[in-house]
mmCIF file of C-alpha atoms in Angstrom:
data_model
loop_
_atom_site.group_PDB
_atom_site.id
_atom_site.type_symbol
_atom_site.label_atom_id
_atom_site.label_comp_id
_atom_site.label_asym_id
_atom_site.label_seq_id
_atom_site.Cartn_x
_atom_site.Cartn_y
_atom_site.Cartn_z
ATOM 1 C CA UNK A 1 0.000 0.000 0.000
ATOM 2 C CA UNK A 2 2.541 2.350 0.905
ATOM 3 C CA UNK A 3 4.634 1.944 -2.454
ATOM 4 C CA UNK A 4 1.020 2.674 -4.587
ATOM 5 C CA UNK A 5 0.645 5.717 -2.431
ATOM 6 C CA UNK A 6 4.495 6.829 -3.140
ATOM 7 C CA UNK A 7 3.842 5.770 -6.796
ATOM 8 C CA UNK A 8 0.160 7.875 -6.722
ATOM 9 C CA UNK A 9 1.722 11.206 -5.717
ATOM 10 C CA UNK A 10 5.267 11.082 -7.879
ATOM 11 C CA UNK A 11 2.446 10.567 -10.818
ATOM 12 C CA UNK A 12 0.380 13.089 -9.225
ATOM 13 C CA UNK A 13 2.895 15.681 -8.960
ATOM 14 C CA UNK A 14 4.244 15.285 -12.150
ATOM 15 C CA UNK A 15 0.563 15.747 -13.970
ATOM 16 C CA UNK A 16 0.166 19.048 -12.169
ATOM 17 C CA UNK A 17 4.019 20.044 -13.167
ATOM 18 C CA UNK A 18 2.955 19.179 -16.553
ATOM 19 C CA UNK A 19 -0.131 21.214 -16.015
ATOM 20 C CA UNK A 20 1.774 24.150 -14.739
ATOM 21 C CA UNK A 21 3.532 24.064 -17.988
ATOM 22 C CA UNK A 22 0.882 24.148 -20.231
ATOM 23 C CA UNK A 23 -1.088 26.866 -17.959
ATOM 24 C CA UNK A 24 2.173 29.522 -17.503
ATOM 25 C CA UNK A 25 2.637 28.417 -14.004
ATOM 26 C CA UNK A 26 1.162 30.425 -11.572
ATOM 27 C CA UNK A 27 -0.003 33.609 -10.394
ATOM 28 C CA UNK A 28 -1.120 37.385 -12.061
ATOM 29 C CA UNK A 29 -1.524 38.131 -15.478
ATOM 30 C CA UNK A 30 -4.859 36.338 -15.839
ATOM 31 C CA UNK A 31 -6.321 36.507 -19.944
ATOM 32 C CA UNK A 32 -3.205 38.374 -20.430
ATOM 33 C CA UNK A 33 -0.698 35.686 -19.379
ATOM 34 C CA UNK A 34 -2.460 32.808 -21.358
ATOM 35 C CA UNK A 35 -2.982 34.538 -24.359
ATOM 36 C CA UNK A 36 1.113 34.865 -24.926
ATOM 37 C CA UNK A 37 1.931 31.853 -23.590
ATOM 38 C CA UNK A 38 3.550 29.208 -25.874
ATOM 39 C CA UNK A 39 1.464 26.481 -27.672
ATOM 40 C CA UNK A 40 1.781 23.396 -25.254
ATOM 41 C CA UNK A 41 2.191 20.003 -27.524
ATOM 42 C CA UNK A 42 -0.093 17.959 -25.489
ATOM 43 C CA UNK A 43 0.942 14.792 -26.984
ATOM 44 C CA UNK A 44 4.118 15.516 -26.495
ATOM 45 C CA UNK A 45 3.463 16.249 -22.842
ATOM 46 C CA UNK A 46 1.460 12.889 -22.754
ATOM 47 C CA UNK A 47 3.945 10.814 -24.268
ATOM 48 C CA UNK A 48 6.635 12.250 -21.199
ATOM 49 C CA UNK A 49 4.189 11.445 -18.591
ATOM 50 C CA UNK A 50 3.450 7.946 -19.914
ATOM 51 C CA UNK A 51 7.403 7.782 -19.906
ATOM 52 C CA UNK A 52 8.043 9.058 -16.411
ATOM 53 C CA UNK A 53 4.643 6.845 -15.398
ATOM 54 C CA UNK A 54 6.754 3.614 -16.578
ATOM 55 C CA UNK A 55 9.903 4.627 -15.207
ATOM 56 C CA UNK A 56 8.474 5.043 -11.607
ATOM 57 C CA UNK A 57 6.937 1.529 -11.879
ATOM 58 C CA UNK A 58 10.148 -0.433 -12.957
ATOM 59 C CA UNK A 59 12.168 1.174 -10.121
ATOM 60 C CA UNK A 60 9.379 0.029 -7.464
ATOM 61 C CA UNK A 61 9.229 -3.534 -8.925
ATOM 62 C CA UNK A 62 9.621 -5.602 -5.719
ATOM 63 C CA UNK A 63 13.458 -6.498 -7.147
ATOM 64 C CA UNK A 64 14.031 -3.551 -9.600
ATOM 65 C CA UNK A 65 16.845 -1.359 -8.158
ATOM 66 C CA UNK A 66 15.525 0.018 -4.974
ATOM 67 C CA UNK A 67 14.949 -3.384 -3.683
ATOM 68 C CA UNK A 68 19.267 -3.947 -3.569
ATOM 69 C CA UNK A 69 20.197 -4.458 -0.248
ATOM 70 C CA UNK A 70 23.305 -5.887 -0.361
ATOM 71 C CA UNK A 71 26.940 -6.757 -2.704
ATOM 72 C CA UNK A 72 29.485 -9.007 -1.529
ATOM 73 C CA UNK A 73 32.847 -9.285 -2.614
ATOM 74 C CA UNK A 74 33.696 -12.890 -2.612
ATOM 75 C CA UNK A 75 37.421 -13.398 -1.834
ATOM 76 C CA UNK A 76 37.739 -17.097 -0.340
ATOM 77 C CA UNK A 77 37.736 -20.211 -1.923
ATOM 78 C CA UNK A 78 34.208 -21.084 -0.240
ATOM 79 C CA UNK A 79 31.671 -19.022 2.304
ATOM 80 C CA UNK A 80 28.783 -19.529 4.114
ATOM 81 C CA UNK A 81 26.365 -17.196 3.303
ATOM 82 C CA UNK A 82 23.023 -15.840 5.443
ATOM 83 C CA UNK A 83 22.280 -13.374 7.874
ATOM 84 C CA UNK A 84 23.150 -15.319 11.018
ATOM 85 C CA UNK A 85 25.481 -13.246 13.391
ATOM 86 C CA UNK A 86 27.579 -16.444 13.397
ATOM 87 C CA UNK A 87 28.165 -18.190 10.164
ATOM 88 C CA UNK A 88 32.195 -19.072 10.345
ATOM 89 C CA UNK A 89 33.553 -17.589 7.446
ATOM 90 C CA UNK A 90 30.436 -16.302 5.695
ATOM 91 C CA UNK A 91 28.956 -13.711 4.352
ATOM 92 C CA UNK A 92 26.105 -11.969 6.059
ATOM 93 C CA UNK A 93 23.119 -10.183 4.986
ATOM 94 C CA UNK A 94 20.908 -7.960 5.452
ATOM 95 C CA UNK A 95 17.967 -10.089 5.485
ATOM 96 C CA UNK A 96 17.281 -13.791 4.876
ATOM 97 C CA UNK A 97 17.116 -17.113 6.841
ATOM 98 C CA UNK A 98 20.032 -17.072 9.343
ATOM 99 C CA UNK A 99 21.564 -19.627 7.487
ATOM 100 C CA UNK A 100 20.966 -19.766 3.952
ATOM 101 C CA UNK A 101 23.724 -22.175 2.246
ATOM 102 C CA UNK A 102 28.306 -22.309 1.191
ATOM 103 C CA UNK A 103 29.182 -20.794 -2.250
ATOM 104 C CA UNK A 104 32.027 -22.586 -3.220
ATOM 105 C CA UNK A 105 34.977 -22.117 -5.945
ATOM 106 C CA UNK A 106 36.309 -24.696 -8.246
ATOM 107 C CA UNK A 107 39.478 -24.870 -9.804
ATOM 108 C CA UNK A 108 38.251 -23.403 -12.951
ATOM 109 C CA UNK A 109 36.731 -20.517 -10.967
ATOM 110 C CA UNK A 110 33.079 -21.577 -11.989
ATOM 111 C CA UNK A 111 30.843 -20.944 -8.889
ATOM 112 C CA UNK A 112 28.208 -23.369 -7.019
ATOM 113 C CA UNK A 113 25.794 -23.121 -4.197
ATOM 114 C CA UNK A 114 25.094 -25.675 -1.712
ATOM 115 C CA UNK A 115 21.578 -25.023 -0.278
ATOM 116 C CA UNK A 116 21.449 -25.421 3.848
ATOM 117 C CA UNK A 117 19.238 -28.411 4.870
ATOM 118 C CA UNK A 118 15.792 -27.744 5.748
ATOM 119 C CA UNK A 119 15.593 -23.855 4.225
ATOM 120 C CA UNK A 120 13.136 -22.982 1.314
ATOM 121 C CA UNK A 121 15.153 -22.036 -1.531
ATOM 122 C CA UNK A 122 14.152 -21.658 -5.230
ATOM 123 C CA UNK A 123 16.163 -21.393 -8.295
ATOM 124 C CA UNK A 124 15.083 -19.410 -11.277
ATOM 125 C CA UNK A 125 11.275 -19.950 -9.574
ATOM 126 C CA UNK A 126 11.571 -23.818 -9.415
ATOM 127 C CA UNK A 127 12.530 -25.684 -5.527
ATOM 128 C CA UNK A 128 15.954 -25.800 -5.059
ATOM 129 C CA UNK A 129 16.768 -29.096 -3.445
ATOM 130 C CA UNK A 130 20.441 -29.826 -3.196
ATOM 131 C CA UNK A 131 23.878 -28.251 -4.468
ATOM 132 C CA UNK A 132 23.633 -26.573 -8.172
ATOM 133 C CA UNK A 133 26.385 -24.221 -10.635
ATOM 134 C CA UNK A 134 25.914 -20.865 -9.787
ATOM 135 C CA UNK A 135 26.190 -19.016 -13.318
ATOM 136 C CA UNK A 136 26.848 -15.529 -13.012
ATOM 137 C CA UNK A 137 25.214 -12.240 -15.179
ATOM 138 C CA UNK A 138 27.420 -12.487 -17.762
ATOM 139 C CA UNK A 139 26.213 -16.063 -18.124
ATOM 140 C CA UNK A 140 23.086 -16.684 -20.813
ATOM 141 C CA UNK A 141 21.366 -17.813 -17.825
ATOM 142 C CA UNK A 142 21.743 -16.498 -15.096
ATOM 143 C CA UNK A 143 21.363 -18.065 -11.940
ATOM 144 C CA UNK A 144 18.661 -16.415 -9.363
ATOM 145 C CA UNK A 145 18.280 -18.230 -6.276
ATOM 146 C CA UNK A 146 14.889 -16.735 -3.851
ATOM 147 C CA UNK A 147 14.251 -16.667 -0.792
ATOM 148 C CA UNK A 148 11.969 -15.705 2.386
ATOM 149 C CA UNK A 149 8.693 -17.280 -0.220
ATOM 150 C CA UNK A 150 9.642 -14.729 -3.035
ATOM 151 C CA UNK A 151 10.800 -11.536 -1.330
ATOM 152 C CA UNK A 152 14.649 -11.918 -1.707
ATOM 153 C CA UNK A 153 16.589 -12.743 -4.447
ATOM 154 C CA UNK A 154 20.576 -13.540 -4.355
ATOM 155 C CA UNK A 155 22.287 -13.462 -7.896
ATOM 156 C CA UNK A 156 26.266 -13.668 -8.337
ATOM 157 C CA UNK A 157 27.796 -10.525 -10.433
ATOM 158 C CA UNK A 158 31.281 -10.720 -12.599
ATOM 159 C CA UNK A 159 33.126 -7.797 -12.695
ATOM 160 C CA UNK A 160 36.543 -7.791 -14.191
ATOM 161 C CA UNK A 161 38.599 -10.797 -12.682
ATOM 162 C CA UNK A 162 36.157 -10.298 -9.428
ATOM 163 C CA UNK A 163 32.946 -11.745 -8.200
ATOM 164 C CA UNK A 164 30.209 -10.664 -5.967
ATOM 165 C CA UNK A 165 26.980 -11.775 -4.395
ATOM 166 C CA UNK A 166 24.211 -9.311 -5.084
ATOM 167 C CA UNK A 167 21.020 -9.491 -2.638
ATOM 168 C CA UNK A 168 17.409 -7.737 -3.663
ATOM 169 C CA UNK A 169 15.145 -7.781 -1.045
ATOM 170 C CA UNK A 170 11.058 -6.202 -1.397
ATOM 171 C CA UNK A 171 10.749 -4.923 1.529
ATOM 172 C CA UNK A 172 14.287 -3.053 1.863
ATOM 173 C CA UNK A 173 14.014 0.560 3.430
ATOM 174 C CA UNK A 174 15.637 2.180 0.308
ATOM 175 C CA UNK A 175 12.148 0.916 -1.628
ATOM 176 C CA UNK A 176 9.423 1.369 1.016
ATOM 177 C CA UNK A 177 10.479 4.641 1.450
ATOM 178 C CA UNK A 178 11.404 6.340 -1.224
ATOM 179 C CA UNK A 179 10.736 9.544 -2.015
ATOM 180 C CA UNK A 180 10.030 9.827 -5.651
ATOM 181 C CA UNK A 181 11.803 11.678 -8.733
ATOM 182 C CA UNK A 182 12.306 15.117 -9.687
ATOM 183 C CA UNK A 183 12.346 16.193 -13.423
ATOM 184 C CA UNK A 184 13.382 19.297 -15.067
ATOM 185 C CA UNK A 185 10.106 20.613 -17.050
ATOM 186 C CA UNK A 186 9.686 18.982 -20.277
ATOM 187 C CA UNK A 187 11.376 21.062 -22.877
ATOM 188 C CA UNK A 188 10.297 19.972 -27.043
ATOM 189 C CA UNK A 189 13.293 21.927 -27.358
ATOM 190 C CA UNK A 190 15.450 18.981 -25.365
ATOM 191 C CA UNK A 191 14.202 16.439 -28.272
ATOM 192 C CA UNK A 192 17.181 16.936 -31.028
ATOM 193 C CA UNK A 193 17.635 14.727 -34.308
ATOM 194 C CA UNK A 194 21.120 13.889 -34.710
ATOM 195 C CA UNK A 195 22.862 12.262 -37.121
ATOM 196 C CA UNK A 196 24.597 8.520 -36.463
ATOM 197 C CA UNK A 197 28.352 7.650 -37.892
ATOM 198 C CA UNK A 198 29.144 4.271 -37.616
ATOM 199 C CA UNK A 199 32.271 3.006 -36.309
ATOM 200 C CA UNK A 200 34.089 -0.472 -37.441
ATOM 201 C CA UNK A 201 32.323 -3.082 -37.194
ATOM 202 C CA UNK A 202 33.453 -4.814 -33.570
ATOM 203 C CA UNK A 203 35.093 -1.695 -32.230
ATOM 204 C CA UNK A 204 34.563 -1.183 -28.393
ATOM 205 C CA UNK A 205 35.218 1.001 -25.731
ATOM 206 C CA UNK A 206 36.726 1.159 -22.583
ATOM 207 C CA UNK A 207 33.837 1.793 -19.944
ATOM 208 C CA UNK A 208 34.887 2.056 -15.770
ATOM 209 C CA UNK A 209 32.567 1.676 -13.379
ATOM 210 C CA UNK A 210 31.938 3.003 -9.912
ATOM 211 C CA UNK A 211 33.772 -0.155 -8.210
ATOM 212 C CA UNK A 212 37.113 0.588 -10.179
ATOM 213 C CA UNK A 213 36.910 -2.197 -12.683
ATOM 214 C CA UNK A 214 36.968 -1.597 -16.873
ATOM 215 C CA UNK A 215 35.178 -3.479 -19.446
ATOM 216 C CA UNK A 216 35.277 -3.136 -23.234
ATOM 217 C CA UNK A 217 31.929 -2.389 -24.130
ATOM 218 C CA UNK A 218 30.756 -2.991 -27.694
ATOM 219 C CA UNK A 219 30.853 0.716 -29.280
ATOM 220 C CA UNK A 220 29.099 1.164 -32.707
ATOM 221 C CA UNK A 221 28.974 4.605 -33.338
ATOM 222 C CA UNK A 222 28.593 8.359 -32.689
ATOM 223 C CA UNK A 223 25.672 10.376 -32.376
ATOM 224 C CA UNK A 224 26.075 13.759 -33.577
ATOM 225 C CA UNK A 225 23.841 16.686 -33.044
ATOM 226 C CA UNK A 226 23.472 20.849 -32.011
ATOM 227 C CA UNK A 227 22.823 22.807 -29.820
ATOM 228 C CA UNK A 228 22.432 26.604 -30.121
ATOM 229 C CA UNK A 229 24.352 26.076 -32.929
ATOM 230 C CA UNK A 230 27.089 24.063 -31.109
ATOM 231 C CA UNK A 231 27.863 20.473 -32.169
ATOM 232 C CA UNK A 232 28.556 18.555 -29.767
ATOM 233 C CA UNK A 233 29.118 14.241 -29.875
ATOM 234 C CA UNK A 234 27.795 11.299 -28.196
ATOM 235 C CA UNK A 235 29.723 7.617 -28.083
ATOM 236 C CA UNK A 236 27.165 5.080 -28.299
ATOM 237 C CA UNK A 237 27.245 2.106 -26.494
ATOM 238 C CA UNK A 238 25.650 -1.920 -27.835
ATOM 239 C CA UNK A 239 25.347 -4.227 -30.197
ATOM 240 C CA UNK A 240 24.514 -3.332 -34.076
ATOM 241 C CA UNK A 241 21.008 -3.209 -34.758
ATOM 242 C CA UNK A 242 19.865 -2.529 -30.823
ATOM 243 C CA UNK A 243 19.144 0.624 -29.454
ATOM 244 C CA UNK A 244 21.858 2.778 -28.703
ATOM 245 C CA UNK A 245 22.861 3.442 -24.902
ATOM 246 C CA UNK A 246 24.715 6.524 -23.838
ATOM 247 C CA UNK A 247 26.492 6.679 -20.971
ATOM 248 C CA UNK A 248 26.460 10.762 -20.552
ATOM 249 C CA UNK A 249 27.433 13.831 -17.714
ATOM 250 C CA UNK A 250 27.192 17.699 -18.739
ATOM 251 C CA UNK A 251 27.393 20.933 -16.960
ATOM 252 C CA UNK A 252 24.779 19.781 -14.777
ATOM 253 C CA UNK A 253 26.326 17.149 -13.028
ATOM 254 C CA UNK A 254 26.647 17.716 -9.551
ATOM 255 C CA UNK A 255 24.433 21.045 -10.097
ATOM 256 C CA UNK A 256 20.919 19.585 -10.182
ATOM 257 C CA UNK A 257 21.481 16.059 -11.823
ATOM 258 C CA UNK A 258 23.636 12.733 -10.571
ATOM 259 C CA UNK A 259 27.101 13.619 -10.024
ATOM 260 C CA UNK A 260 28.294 10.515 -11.154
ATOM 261 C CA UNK A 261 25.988 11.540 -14.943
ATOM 262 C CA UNK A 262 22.903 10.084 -16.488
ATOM 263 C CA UNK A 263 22.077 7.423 -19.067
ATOM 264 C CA UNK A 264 19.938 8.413 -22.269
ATOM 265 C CA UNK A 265 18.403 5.506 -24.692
ATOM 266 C CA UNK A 266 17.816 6.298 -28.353
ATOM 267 C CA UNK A 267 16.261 3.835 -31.080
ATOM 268 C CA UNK A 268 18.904 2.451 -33.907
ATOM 269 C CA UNK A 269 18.983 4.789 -36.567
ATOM 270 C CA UNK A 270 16.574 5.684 -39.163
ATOM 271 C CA UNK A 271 16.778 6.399 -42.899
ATOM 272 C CA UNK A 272 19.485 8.603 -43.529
ATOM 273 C CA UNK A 273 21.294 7.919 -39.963
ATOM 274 C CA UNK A 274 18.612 10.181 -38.056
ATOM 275 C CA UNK A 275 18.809 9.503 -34.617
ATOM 276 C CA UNK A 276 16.484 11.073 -31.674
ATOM 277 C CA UNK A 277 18.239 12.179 -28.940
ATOM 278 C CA UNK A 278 15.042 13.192 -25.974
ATOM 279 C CA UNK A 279 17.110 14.247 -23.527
ATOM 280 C CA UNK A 280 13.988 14.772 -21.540
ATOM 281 C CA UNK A 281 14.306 11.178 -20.853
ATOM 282 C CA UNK A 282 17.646 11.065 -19.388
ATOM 283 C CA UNK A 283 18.075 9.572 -16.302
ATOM 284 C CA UNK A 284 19.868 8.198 -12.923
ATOM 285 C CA UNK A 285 22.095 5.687 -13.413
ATOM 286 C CA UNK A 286 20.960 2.724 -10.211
ATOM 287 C CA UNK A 287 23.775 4.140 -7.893
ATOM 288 C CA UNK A 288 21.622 7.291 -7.492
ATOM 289 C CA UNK A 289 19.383 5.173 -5.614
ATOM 290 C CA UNK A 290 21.694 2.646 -3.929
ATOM 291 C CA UNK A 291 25.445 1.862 -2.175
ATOM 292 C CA UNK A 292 25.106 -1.377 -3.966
ATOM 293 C CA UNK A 293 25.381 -1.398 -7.990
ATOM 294 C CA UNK A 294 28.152 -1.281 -10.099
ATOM 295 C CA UNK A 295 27.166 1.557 -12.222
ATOM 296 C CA UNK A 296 28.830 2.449 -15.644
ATOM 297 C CA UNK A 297 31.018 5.670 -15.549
ATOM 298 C CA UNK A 298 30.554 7.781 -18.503
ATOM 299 C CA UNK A 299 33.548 8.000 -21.208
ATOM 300 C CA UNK A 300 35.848 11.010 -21.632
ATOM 301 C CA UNK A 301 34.390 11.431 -24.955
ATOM 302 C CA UNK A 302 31.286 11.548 -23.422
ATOM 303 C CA UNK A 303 31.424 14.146 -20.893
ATOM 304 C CA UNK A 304 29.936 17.531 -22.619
ATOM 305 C CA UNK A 305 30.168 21.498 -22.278
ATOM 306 C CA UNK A 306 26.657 22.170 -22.077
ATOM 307 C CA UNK A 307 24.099 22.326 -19.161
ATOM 308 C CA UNK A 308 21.451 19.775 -20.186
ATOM 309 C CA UNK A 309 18.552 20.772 -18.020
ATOM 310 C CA UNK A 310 16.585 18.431 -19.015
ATOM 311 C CA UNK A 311 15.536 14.322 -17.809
ATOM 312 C CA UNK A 312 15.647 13.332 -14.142
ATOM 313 C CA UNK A 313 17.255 15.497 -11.654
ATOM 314 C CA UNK A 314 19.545 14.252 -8.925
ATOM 315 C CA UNK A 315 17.525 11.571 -5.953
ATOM 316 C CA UNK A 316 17.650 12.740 -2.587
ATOM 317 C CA UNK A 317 17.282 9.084 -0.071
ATOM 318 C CA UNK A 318 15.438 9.627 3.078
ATOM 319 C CA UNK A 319 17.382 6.379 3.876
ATOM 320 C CA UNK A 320 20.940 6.718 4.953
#
């Protein structure tokens, strides 16, 4: 009940924000102040709502990203795992049966789980009855092992040459109370048509992340488009024929938006190489909302001289 309500008034406050818009804002001027105010786009302003509307609802998913509530670094060859106060060498959480199961290393460095006697467990929403591989997210199928009938789920993360245990849990503070999202106003003048140029085929590029590692992420392109007659350029990120993913901070970072930047998602190109760029629609990367993802850090090619005040502005947690 108390996540609907949360939902009900972030979608609440940004209909009357959106109303604002379209009516001036508010106070004097009366007849005088509506009859030289700009033509509002009304589907335009829908089509941001319905946006905003969906982005609310996958961040309050019982394990979208305000549900983390845990990542552990696994540096022995094997560790019990629950959130027992005394669990030998383990690794304790936040919330869970006391004592949950051993992750164990082979000499291949492949991953399995041993399940504790007498504990319901499920794996990938099927019982979980005795010791199993534990395939990590860069695995086709990953392994998700739940717990406490549903509400927590424990996956295993590969970052660089390390692993980590990663544990979502529904009813973790960070998602029963949060506090909703702030948006810059939508601006039509935020949604810009650039122009795509393709890379080589298979070129990547190097992408950090919050935790210090560095992948080579698959890099097909460049988006570029203008500005107030500036041009500026955007590396995209993903595979051929997907949509593009930009990994992104401006002048606003820090001042009003993430410090850490924003992401922005744009369809594969059209005819011609046209590519929208809504910047309306950028947004906080998960670390905005948690200690415990391993968020993407955007590119040095990525990081422009322009204040985009536009998208999501920066989450303040009533949870610390």
């Amino acid at each position: 009940m108390r996540i609907a309500r949360v939902a009900g008034i972030a979608m609440g406050m940004a209909s009357l924000a959106g109303m604002l818009v379209a009516c001036g804002g508010l106070g004097g001027g009366g007849e005088e102040k509506k009859a030289s105010a700009p033509k509002v786009d009304q589907a335009f302003m829908a089509e941001q709502q319905a946006w905003r509307n969906q982005r609310l609802e996958d961040l309050l998913r019982p394990d979208g990203w305000t549900s983390l509530v845990g990542l552990h670094w696994l540096e022995l060859k094997a560790h019990y795992v629950g959130s027992g106060a005394r669990i030998g060498n383990g690794v304790r959480f936040a919330f869970g049966p006391e004592k949950m199961g051993m992750i164990s290393r082979d000499g291949a460095g492949g991953w399995s789980f041993t399940p504790e006697s007498g504990v319901a467990l499920t794996l990938n929403g099927e019982p979980l009855k005795g010791r199993v591989a534990l395939h990590s997210d860069q695995d086709p199928e990953p392994a998700v092992i739940g717990f406490d009938e549903g509400k927590g789920q424990l996956t295993l993360l590969r970052r660089g040459d390390r692993d980590a245990l990663r544990v979502k849990y529904a009813d973790a503070p960070t998602r029963l109370q949060f506090a909703g999202l702030k948006y810059w106003a939508p601006d039509p003048s935020w949604r810009i048509e650039g122009r795509f140029i393709p890379h080589t085929p298979g070129k990547t590029l190097p992408i950090g992340d919050i935790v210090g590692t560095q992948s080579d992420s698959p890099n097909p392109g460049l988006v570029e488009f203008e500005r107030d007659g500036v041009t500026y350029r955007l590396e995209a990120l993903g595979e051929a024929g997907r949509e593009l993913f930009f990994v992104l901070a401006d002048r606003t970072s820090g001042h009003g938006s993430y410090p850490a930047g924003r992401f922005l998602e744009a369809a594969w190109p059209g005819e011609g190489g046209k590519v929208v760029l809504d910047f309306n629609r950028a947004y906080n990367p998960p670390c905005a909302f948690t200690l415990f993802a391993t968020c993407p850090l955007p590119p040095p090619e990525n990081r422009l001289d322009v204040a985009i005040d536009a998208g999501e502005k920066t989450y303040v947690s009533p949870v610390h």
